[in-house]
């Protein structure tokens, strides 16, 4: 396990080093693609996709209620963000208010999930007996679709915020627990032994050696967890979640307002990308040595 | 490590390939049985509530009346999903409530289907019940309380119609969108003060609640909610014989409810798994009209003298328009055109 860890670190470090050297030698060649190519290419791809979509919608192969054109979705963005359109955005709340409500739920859910996941993962990684007992349970929970246990959460915790936050928490903690357990048990024994030899106590070893060494993997787990929590928000809002963005998608689906459904999905997808990018940035900040060797 | 991962990847690919081909085969099987070249397929959507159509389904009346036809019955949870299925051309005939029907007639949906029959007028099987401990005794006292109902349903329409009638501002009442099973859970925990919902959930709520108003009283006050049978325009044009067979079979079932509802309750019990007594109680709470009565002036009327049903549908559409769920409400003529007077053409 420890050998694999060091090998992984080297694997990740090697291309990074190689790339920077290559970049230095081929600066002129790389200039355009490096500065403009990436974002520009992405933008062109998105625009091309939008154009194909618009053309497909204009061709009227399917009714507009099944494939609405991108312009309709854009119109809905303007309508649903306008609090003075007679229905306060969409059914009483604007898109941004809904996004804030859903993001708060995701923040609470994944926050609790991450705390529980890291603590459980630490114990699992440090105490093999706990790992053997708990790992199947965590895997079991991971295999359950959130919608399936939502009914139970509603019976136990009602219809307000609790079942939604608990659902997101249950969806978020297994990836963190699994990643933390693997990372902790995969920390190079030599680091631990060296620290012990230098006179470190158990809690010092945990705080100064094990956690920093495991941090990148734990943050990968966190990244997965937030992704899972965010993708479960529509499921969480099937019960009395009409004020959130998932609730908007469900309500629009019920009235066959396909353009609003698409708008909701785009907003969820794009904010998901932004959140993911933020977590990656945090990971780089917390473990700068990773990928640079 | 590399070799073992390569082997497992190959195994995984084989496994996925197997699953994919199996599901592809299964899809072919379904497609093949649904549309064999020699027979006409009749695709019917029904919903899980006690109704005369369940007797027709249970006894296979339609299948016997239409030899050489393949009849498929599909259960749907809501009128909205039925509308979606019609849009994608997956249905021929459906059992659907008056709210989603009105929505389908209005732009932007404009689904090309016609109402071919009035299956029932919803009576006391849908009602507004408040908790015994909530202290609410009249509609006017609902302000500030939390009331649940499944949104976009006939019950949702009735709840807002009831509030409107009592002069209560719906904005002052906390309306919660919940499915019946979640209403039950929320009620038992005390999370909601009341609910406008249908049986069998309603029967449970009534045990420790007070009924403020029900759909029968709203119907008397001119705000009826109804269950329809609708059929796709193309299907009506190409298969009038199937529509006739449908009308004959359901009309027999409707008269059967009047004659001896126990037989129908038995069929509902078999189809839905609810107890015979519950089924009987549910059947009792709606108003059933045979084809003659449906042609009365309050409903379809005749082709020469259209009845008031189109006006009622337009009222429902107006309500949906206030809720911003439809773009506009078309002229009465559009609603009249969406109704097909229920007559069996061969006079049987």
XYZ file of C-alpha atoms in Angstrom:
641
model
C 0.000 0.000 0.000
C 2.800 2.393 0.951
C 4.787 1.428 -2.127
C 1.750 2.178 -4.252
C 1.361 5.558 -2.629
C 4.914 6.668 -3.424
C 4.592 5.283 -6.925
C 1.396 7.304 -7.440
C 3.096 10.427 -6.183
C 5.937 9.911 -8.641
C 3.528 9.192 -11.487
C 1.753 12.429 -10.834
C 4.927 14.396 -10.395
C 6.667 13.163 -13.538
C 4.323 14.539 -16.208
C 4.024 17.805 -14.326
C 7.768 18.245 -14.378
C 7.988 17.117 -17.989
C 5.228 19.502 -19.037
C 6.883 22.539 -17.463
C 10.175 21.732 -19.177
C 8.390 21.241 -22.486
C 6.547 24.513 -21.986
C 9.790 26.352 -21.463
C 11.417 24.972 -24.628
C 8.377 25.403 -26.866
C 7.084 28.638 -25.495
C 6.350 30.250 -28.894
C 4.559 27.207 -30.196
C 2.543 26.861 -27.020
C 1.821 30.546 -26.685
C -1.449 30.685 -28.576
C -2.865 27.425 -27.403
C -1.781 28.184 -23.834
C -3.263 31.653 -23.548
C -6.237 31.572 -25.878
C -6.534 27.966 -27.071
C -7.952 26.412 -23.911
C -10.773 28.818 -23.064
C -11.315 29.819 -26.692
C -11.588 26.231 -27.863
C -14.020 25.508 -25.031
C -16.105 28.552 -25.955
C -16.182 27.561 -29.629
C -17.272 24.038 -28.668
C -20.075 25.373 -26.472
C -21.230 27.795 -29.179
C -21.183 25.034 -31.788
C -23.257 22.839 -29.498
C -25.749 25.670 -28.933
C -25.955 26.247 -32.694
C -26.659 22.559 -33.366
C -29.306 22.607 -30.632
C -30.920 25.765 -32.046
C -30.967 24.246 -35.535
C -32.467 21.003 -34.232
C -35.156 22.986 -32.429
C -35.828 25.114 -35.522
C -36.166 21.991 -37.643
C -39.238 21.144 -35.515
C -38.489 17.425 -35.570
C -39.937 17.308 -32.074
C -42.584 19.630 -30.580
C -41.184 22.659 -28.776
C -42.418 21.235 -25.487
C -40.021 18.333 -25.907
C -37.005 20.123 -27.402
C -37.257 23.871 -26.670
C -34.679 26.044 -28.476
C -31.825 27.605 -26.451
C -33.410 31.021 -26.966
C -36.478 29.849 -24.995
C -34.214 28.698 -22.162
C -32.498 32.099 -22.210
C -35.894 33.837 -22.070
C -36.777 31.695 -19.060
C -33.522 32.760 -17.397
C -34.577 36.397 -17.782
C -38.133 35.686 -16.608
C -37.237 33.563 -13.594
C -34.606 35.998 -12.321
C -37.024 38.939 -12.487
C -38.748 39.406 -9.110
C -41.278 41.840 -10.594
C -42.790 39.651 -13.297
C -46.031 39.022 -11.430
C -45.100 35.687 -9.916
C -41.931 36.769 -8.088
C -39.533 35.008 -10.426
C -40.803 31.461 -10.731
C -43.708 30.397 -8.475
C -42.863 32.910 -5.747
C -39.055 32.938 -5.698
C -36.415 34.076 -8.158
C -33.846 31.732 -9.611
C -31.083 33.225 -7.444
C -33.148 32.919 -4.261
C -33.788 29.295 -5.143
C -30.133 28.712 -5.878
C -29.205 30.214 -2.498
C -31.708 27.961 -0.704
C -30.391 24.847 -2.464
C -26.744 25.787 -1.962
C -27.413 26.294 1.743
C -28.893 22.795 1.916
C -25.917 21.353 0.042
C -23.479 23.264 2.289
C -25.089 21.958 5.480
C -25.511 18.434 4.126
C -22.012 18.054 2.740
C -20.531 19.948 5.721
C -21.959 17.454 8.201
C -21.156 14.620 5.791
C -17.505 15.685 5.516
C -17.041 16.009 9.294
C -18.581 12.592 9.915
C -16.742 11.096 6.940
C -13.300 12.370 7.996
C -13.748 11.260 11.621
C -15.090 7.839 10.635
C -12.428 7.482 7.939
C -9.644 8.288 10.430
C -10.869 5.644 12.851
C -11.323 3.170 9.996
C -7.843 3.862 8.676
C -6.115 3.670 12.064
C -8.012 0.752 13.632
C -8.221 -2.236 11.261
C -10.985 -3.897 13.318
C -13.260 -0.880 12.884
C -12.492 -0.861 9.182
C -13.513 -4.496 8.780
C -16.782 -3.914 10.646
C -17.764 -0.512 9.232
C -16.568 -0.711 5.608
C -19.439 -2.980 4.411
C -21.970 -0.690 6.095
C -20.524 2.381 4.366
C -20.547 0.553 1.019
C -24.135 -0.525 1.683
C -25.187 3.056 2.328
C -23.325 4.188 -0.767
C -25.257 1.718 -2.921
C -28.656 3.070 -1.818
C -30.243 5.660 -4.095
C -31.094 8.799 -2.064
C -34.719 8.749 -3.270
C -35.158 5.326 -1.659
C -34.242 6.479 1.849
C -35.922 9.860 1.496
C -39.311 8.268 2.327
C -37.858 6.971 5.588
C -36.312 10.355 6.419
C -39.682 12.026 5.828
C -41.390 9.601 8.230
C -38.687 10.178 10.853
C -37.861 13.850 10.452
C -40.877 15.467 8.793
C -41.039 17.702 5.765
C -38.934 20.713 6.729
C -35.185 21.216 6.390
C -34.056 18.201 8.444
C -34.837 15.371 5.988
C -33.240 17.301 3.109
C -30.028 18.088 4.980
C -29.835 14.549 6.398
C -30.357 13.080 2.939
C -27.492 15.138 1.515
C -25.372 14.237 4.544
C -26.016 10.526 4.042
C -25.163 10.878 0.362
C -21.991 12.888 1.064
C -20.259 11.073 3.897
C -19.429 7.639 2.360
C -17.011 8.962 -0.320
C -15.170 11.005 2.338
C -15.043 8.076 4.769
C -13.740 5.674 2.106
C -11.153 8.167 0.785
C -9.964 9.112 4.284
C -9.672 5.490 5.388
C -7.661 4.593 2.272
C -5.474 7.685 2.556
C -4.719 7.205 6.249
C -3.858 3.548 5.932
C -1.797 4.349 2.844
C 0.488 6.891 4.544
C 4.097 5.847 4.164
C 5.058 3.892 7.312
C 8.543 5.375 7.114
C 7.179 8.882 7.754
C 5.383 7.629 10.835
C 8.389 5.671 12.069
C 10.710 8.597 11.465
C 8.420 10.904 13.431
C 8.188 8.338 16.238
C 11.970 7.965 16.279
C 12.275 11.719 16.638
C 10.108 11.463 19.730
C 6.676 12.492 18.451
C 3.662 11.339 20.432
C 0.712 9.601 18.889
C -1.383 12.757 18.565
C 1.559 14.621 17.075
C 2.075 11.865 14.539
C -1.624 12.096 13.643
C -1.682 15.878 13.417
C 1.715 16.558 11.832
C 2.364 13.477 9.711
C -0.708 11.362 8.955
C -3.238 14.130 8.256
C -0.989 16.273 6.030
C 0.132 13.209 4.097
C -3.460 12.044 3.677
C -4.873 15.515 2.949
C -4.811 15.341 -0.876
C -6.755 12.047 -0.922
C -9.177 13.305 1.732
C -9.817 16.387 -0.385
C -10.449 14.163 -3.390
C -13.084 12.458 -1.218
C -14.497 15.866 -0.284
C -14.672 16.780 -3.954
C -16.606 13.593 -4.677
C -18.842 14.156 -1.646
C -19.863 17.675 -2.623
C -20.535 16.433 -6.149
C -22.737 13.614 -4.861
C -24.560 15.972 -2.478
C -25.171 18.506 -5.211
C -26.445 15.885 -7.612
C -28.824 14.622 -4.902
C -30.393 18.033 -4.338
C -33.224 17.398 -6.812
C -34.037 14.146 -5.003
C -33.902 15.941 -1.640
C -36.310 18.598 -2.843
C -38.993 16.205 -4.096
C -40.663 16.540 -0.698
C -41.690 20.110 0.150
C -38.652 21.610 -1.538
C -40.534 23.932 -3.871
C -38.370 26.876 -2.731
C -35.144 25.343 -4.072
C -33.731 24.939 -7.546
C -34.484 21.200 -7.560
C -38.056 22.036 -6.573
C -38.256 24.399 -9.546
C -37.127 21.630 -11.906
C -39.736 19.249 -10.473
C -42.521 21.829 -10.573
C -41.687 22.780 -14.171
C -41.638 19.132 -15.173
C -45.106 18.711 -13.700
C -46.435 21.463 -15.947
C -44.392 20.361 -18.978
C -42.355 23.596 -18.887
C -39.368 21.933 -20.513
C -37.433 25.184 -21.006
C -37.504 25.822 -17.241
C -36.416 22.221 -16.590
C -33.427 22.741 -18.890
C -32.648 26.094 -17.279
C -32.626 24.455 -13.844
C -30.331 21.690 -15.059
C -27.916 24.196 -16.599
C -27.817 26.257 -13.412
C -27.193 23.140 -11.315
C -24.525 21.931 -13.745
C -22.676 25.239 -14.046
C -22.702 26.013 -10.312
C -21.545 22.420 -9.763
C -18.553 23.088 -12.028
C -17.742 26.308 -10.157
C -17.936 24.588 -6.764
C -15.718 21.784 -8.025
C -13.151 24.271 -9.318
C -13.164 25.972 -5.899
C -12.493 22.682 -4.114
C -9.638 21.906 -6.509
C -8.202 25.339 -5.763
C -8.474 24.700 -2.020
C -6.741 21.371 -2.471
C -3.879 23.052 -4.287
C -3.669 25.599 -1.496
C -3.651 23.010 1.305
C -1.286 20.542 -0.298
C 0.963 22.574 -2.594
C 3.576 19.807 -2.777
C 1.228 17.487 -4.577
C 1.839 17.359 -8.306
C 5.019 19.417 -7.971
C 7.217 16.944 -6.126
C -1.024 -4.689 -10.500
C -1.081 -3.632 -14.177
C -1.813 -7.165 -15.444
C -4.572 -7.803 -12.946
C -6.210 -4.461 -13.744
C -6.071 -5.220 -17.468
C -7.748 -8.579 -16.968
C -10.429 -7.125 -14.754
C -11.027 -4.352 -17.287
C -11.523 -6.930 -20.013
C -13.864 -8.873 -17.750
C -15.730 -5.702 -17.022
C -16.048 -4.921 -20.718
C -17.363 -8.415 -21.412
C -19.839 -8.042 -18.584
C -21.040 -4.642 -19.784
C -21.241 -5.917 -23.329
C -23.395 -8.763 -22.111
C -25.680 -6.452 -20.188
C -25.914 -4.029 -23.095
C -26.770 -6.716 -25.631
C -29.263 -8.297 -23.239
C -31.024 -4.977 -22.727
C -30.931 -4.304 -26.463
C -32.583 -7.681 -27.013
C -35.143 -6.930 -24.343
C -35.899 -3.601 -26.027
C -36.428 -5.399 -29.331
C -38.740 -7.833 -27.588
C -40.856 -5.040 -26.163
C -40.969 -3.149 -29.421
C -41.903 -6.295 -31.306
C -44.810 -7.276 -29.099
C -46.139 -3.704 -28.940
C -46.473 -3.159 -32.674
C -46.810 -6.363 -34.631
C -47.662 -5.526 -38.256
C -50.987 -7.389 -38.447
C -52.749 -5.975 -35.357
C -53.724 -2.490 -34.195
C -52.230 -1.452 -30.902
C -54.329 0.482 -28.397
C -52.178 2.181 -25.756
C -54.182 3.181 -22.682
C -52.989 5.176 -19.671
C -54.836 4.700 -16.397
C -54.266 6.089 -12.918
C -54.305 4.354 -9.587
C -57.629 5.495 -8.208
C -60.910 3.659 -7.897
C -62.828 4.122 -11.130
C -65.012 2.348 -13.642
C -62.070 1.904 -16.017
C -60.476 -0.500 -13.556
C -63.453 -2.844 -13.987
C -62.937 -2.725 -17.762
C -59.236 -3.472 -17.284
C -59.860 -6.191 -14.695
C -62.422 -8.084 -16.758
C -60.657 -7.637 -20.095
C -63.882 -6.291 -21.646
C -62.025 -4.173 -24.173
C -59.709 -6.989 -25.210
C -62.743 -9.225 -25.867
C -64.615 -6.514 -27.773
C -61.588 -5.837 -29.969
C -60.204 -9.109 -31.318
C -57.099 -8.532 -33.400
C -56.125 -5.514 -31.325
C -53.277 -5.377 -28.859
C -54.421 -3.445 -25.794
C -51.707 -2.184 -23.423
C -52.590 -0.614 -20.073
C -49.941 1.571 -18.431
C -50.263 3.042 -14.927
C -49.393 6.736 -14.510
C -48.962 8.731 -11.295
C -50.221 12.045 -12.559
C -51.924 13.838 -15.416
C -48.710 15.780 -16.090
C -46.800 12.639 -17.004
C -49.718 11.505 -19.174
C -49.539 14.819 -21.044
C -45.815 14.290 -21.589
C -46.493 10.818 -22.942
C -49.105 12.214 -25.356
C -46.611 14.834 -26.544
C -44.123 12.146 -27.443
C -46.852 10.150 -29.190
C -46.749 7.212 -26.793
C -50.470 7.069 -25.920
C -53.839 6.689 -27.646
C -56.375 6.870 -24.799
C -55.933 8.095 -21.224
C -57.783 8.546 -17.931
C -56.922 12.057 -16.760
C -58.164 14.799 -14.414
C -59.773 18.049 -15.536
C -56.830 20.264 -14.443
C -54.154 18.612 -16.604
C -56.688 18.362 -19.460
C -57.347 22.112 -19.374
C -53.617 22.695 -19.314
C -53.097 20.450 -22.346
C -55.697 22.374 -24.385
C -54.026 25.747 -23.716
C -50.853 27.007 -25.366
C -47.979 26.276 -25.203
C -48.872 22.575 -24.872
C -51.795 22.390 -27.300
C -51.869 18.599 -27.224
C -54.024 17.283 -30.074
C -56.413 15.201 -28.009
C -60.151 15.340 -27.375
C -62.180 14.632 -24.276
C -64.283 11.630 -25.300
C -66.023 10.863 -22.019
C -66.710 12.154 -18.511
C -65.775 9.249 -16.268
C -66.857 10.882 -13.011
C -67.414 14.151 -11.206
C -65.199 14.154 -8.145
C -67.340 14.244 -5.026
C -66.429 13.831 -1.363
C -63.489 11.585 -2.268
C -61.395 14.773 -2.323
C -61.719 17.107 0.650
C -60.007 19.707 2.806
C -59.396 18.288 6.277
C -57.791 20.125 9.202
C -56.279 18.601 12.343
C -58.626 18.329 15.312
C -56.101 20.142 17.518
C -55.441 23.039 15.142
C -58.463 25.039 16.286
C -59.486 25.835 12.716
C -63.234 25.638 12.180
C -63.777 27.622 8.981
C -62.005 28.378 5.729
C -61.521 32.009 6.786
C -59.300 30.879 9.678
C -56.772 29.198 7.401
C -54.602 32.321 7.080
C -51.175 31.707 8.592
C -51.579 27.939 8.634
C -49.759 25.242 6.684
C -51.923 23.308 4.244
C -50.602 20.526 1.999
C -51.874 19.364 -1.384
C -50.315 17.677 -4.431
C -49.665 20.625 -6.775
C -51.179 20.649 -10.276
C -53.778 18.087 -9.190
C -57.545 18.509 -9.127
C -57.243 18.820 -5.320
C -54.883 21.795 -5.728
C -57.436 23.451 -8.005
C -60.237 22.755 -5.532
C -58.229 24.112 -2.592
C -57.583 27.417 -4.373
C -61.198 27.561 -5.559
C -62.348 27.039 -1.951
C -60.021 29.791 -0.653
C -61.233 32.102 -3.406
C -64.842 31.368 -2.515
C -64.246 32.122 1.164
C -62.395 35.326 0.280
C -59.100 34.087 1.734
C -55.885 35.377 0.112
C -53.930 32.251 -0.950
C -50.715 34.209 -0.336
C -51.561 34.299 3.382
C -51.789 30.505 3.614
C -48.613 28.414 3.513
C -49.288 25.943 0.719
C -47.061 22.888 0.731
C -46.612 20.637 -2.301
C -46.720 17.031 -1.038
C -47.702 13.686 -2.521
C -50.494 11.865 -0.633
C -48.172 9.402 1.140
C -45.995 12.298 2.376
C -49.097 14.211 3.464
C -49.928 11.253 5.685
C -46.425 11.236 7.228
C -46.417 15.014 7.735
C -49.917 14.907 9.249
C -48.990 12.182 11.716
C -45.921 14.139 12.819
C -47.945 17.350 13.151
C -45.940 19.230 10.499
C -49.062 20.426 8.658
C -52.366 21.844 9.904
C -54.480 20.510 7.068
C -54.544 18.974 3.607
C -56.694 18.874 0.486
C -56.230 15.315 -0.693
C -58.077 12.242 -1.953
C -58.875 8.798 -0.637
C -57.412 6.520 0.730
C -55.118 9.088 2.446
C -58.186 11.231 3.075
C -59.970 8.449 5.001
C -57.014 8.219 7.412
C -56.869 12.003 7.929
C -60.618 12.150 8.620
C -60.150 9.927 11.693
C -58.556 12.786 13.638
C -59.588 15.763 11.594
C -62.486 17.979 10.595
C -63.648 18.315 6.993
C -63.985 21.984 6.039
C -65.175 21.515 2.460
C -65.167 18.773 -0.166
C -65.200 18.675 -3.948
C -68.905 17.716 -4.047
C -69.813 21.050 -2.449
C -67.437 22.908 -4.759
C -69.083 21.175 -7.717
C -72.479 22.425 -6.535
C -70.987 25.903 -6.260
C -69.889 25.751 -9.904
C -66.245 24.693 -9.416
C -66.371 20.994 -10.293
C -63.338 18.798 -10.788
C -63.739 15.809 -13.054
C -62.058 12.732 -14.420
C -62.066 12.377 -18.206
C -61.164 9.872 -20.834
C -59.200 11.569 -23.614
C -58.085 10.190 -26.979
C -55.546 11.438 -29.512
C -57.169 13.177 -32.513
C -55.339 10.968 -35.033
C -56.488 7.893 -33.162
C -60.128 9.043 -33.095
C -59.973 9.646 -36.851
C -58.331 6.343 -37.725
C -59.957 4.058 -35.152
C -63.514 5.252 -34.413
C -64.462 1.604 -33.761
C -61.991 1.415 -30.865
C -63.376 4.642 -29.385
C -66.891 3.161 -29.646
C -65.754 -0.033 -27.949
C -64.155 2.044 -25.197
C -67.332 4.080 -24.674
C -69.510 0.953 -24.593
C -67.227 -0.867 -22.158
C -66.779 2.062 -19.759
C -70.473 2.968 -19.918
C -71.351 -0.589 -18.916
C -68.943 -0.272 -16.005
C -70.435 3.101 -15.006
C -73.967 1.651 -14.954
C -72.574 -1.316 -13.040
C -71.400 1.071 -10.282
C -74.987 2.355 -10.033
C -76.447 -1.174 -10.037
C -74.035 -3.075 -7.841
C -70.836 -1.238 -6.861
C -69.593 -4.304 -4.932
C -68.626 -5.993 -8.225
C -66.598 -2.935 -9.257
C -65.102 -2.611 -5.777
C -63.938 -6.215 -6.070
C -62.207 -5.389 -9.374
C -60.623 -2.249 -7.856
C -59.430 -4.338 -4.906
C -57.753 -6.782 -7.318
C -56.197 -4.026 -9.427
C -55.005 -1.622 -6.724
C -54.523 -3.904 -3.738
C -56.673 -1.711 -1.473
C -59.331 -3.436 0.636
C -62.770 -4.060 -0.857
C -64.404 -1.855 1.790
C -62.066 1.052 0.998
C -62.697 0.600 -2.719
C -66.441 0.655 -2.141
C -66.175 3.802 -0.022
C -64.069 5.516 -2.709
C -66.475 4.572 -5.478
C -69.387 5.862 -3.385
C -67.834 9.284 -3.020
C -67.812 10.219 -6.703
C -70.673 11.038 -9.040
C -71.022 8.765 -12.066
C -73.021 9.699 -15.140
C -73.934 7.370 -17.983
C -73.541 8.489 -21.598
C -77.133 9.831 -21.755
C -76.599 11.992 -18.687
C -73.206 13.123 -19.996
C -74.976 14.529 -23.050
C -76.993 16.796 -20.744
C -76.733 20.582 -20.977
C -74.527 20.760 -17.856
C -71.891 18.592 -19.499
C -71.170 17.798 -23.162
C -74.577 18.806 -24.518
C -75.087 17.901 -28.162
C -73.149 18.872 -31.277
C -75.874 21.419 -32.101
C -76.170 22.796 -28.560
C -72.819 22.517 -26.731
C -73.120 22.032 -22.967
C -71.472 23.866 -20.102
C -68.492 21.509 -19.821
C -66.392 23.696 -22.131
C -67.040 26.675 -19.823
C -65.975 24.640 -16.783
C -62.755 23.616 -18.566
C -62.110 27.221 -19.474
C -62.577 28.197 -15.780
C -59.913 25.662 -14.887
C -57.655 27.081 -17.586
C -58.193 30.590 -16.189
C -57.014 29.306 -12.830
C -53.922 27.775 -14.421
C -53.273 31.079 -16.175
C -53.357 32.921 -12.834
C -50.802 30.415 -11.596
C -48.660 31.184 -14.694
C -48.814 27.563 -15.737
C -50.201 28.264 -19.213
C -49.237 31.104 -21.570
C -52.781 32.210 -22.395
C -56.386 31.038 -22.258
C -57.883 30.430 -25.701
C -61.439 31.267 -26.750
C -64.346 29.079 -25.661
C -64.487 27.662 -29.195
C -61.109 25.979 -28.666
C -62.453 24.218 -25.577
C -65.652 23.229 -27.408
C -63.518 21.792 -30.217
C -61.604 19.742 -27.655
C -64.800 17.991 -26.547
C -66.258 15.079 -28.482
C -69.872 14.334 -27.597
C -69.855 10.754 -26.265
C -72.039 8.850 -28.738
C -71.630 5.301 -29.875
C -72.044 5.607 -33.639
C -73.554 2.202 -34.421
C -76.375 2.811 -31.917
C -75.627 -0.163 -29.657
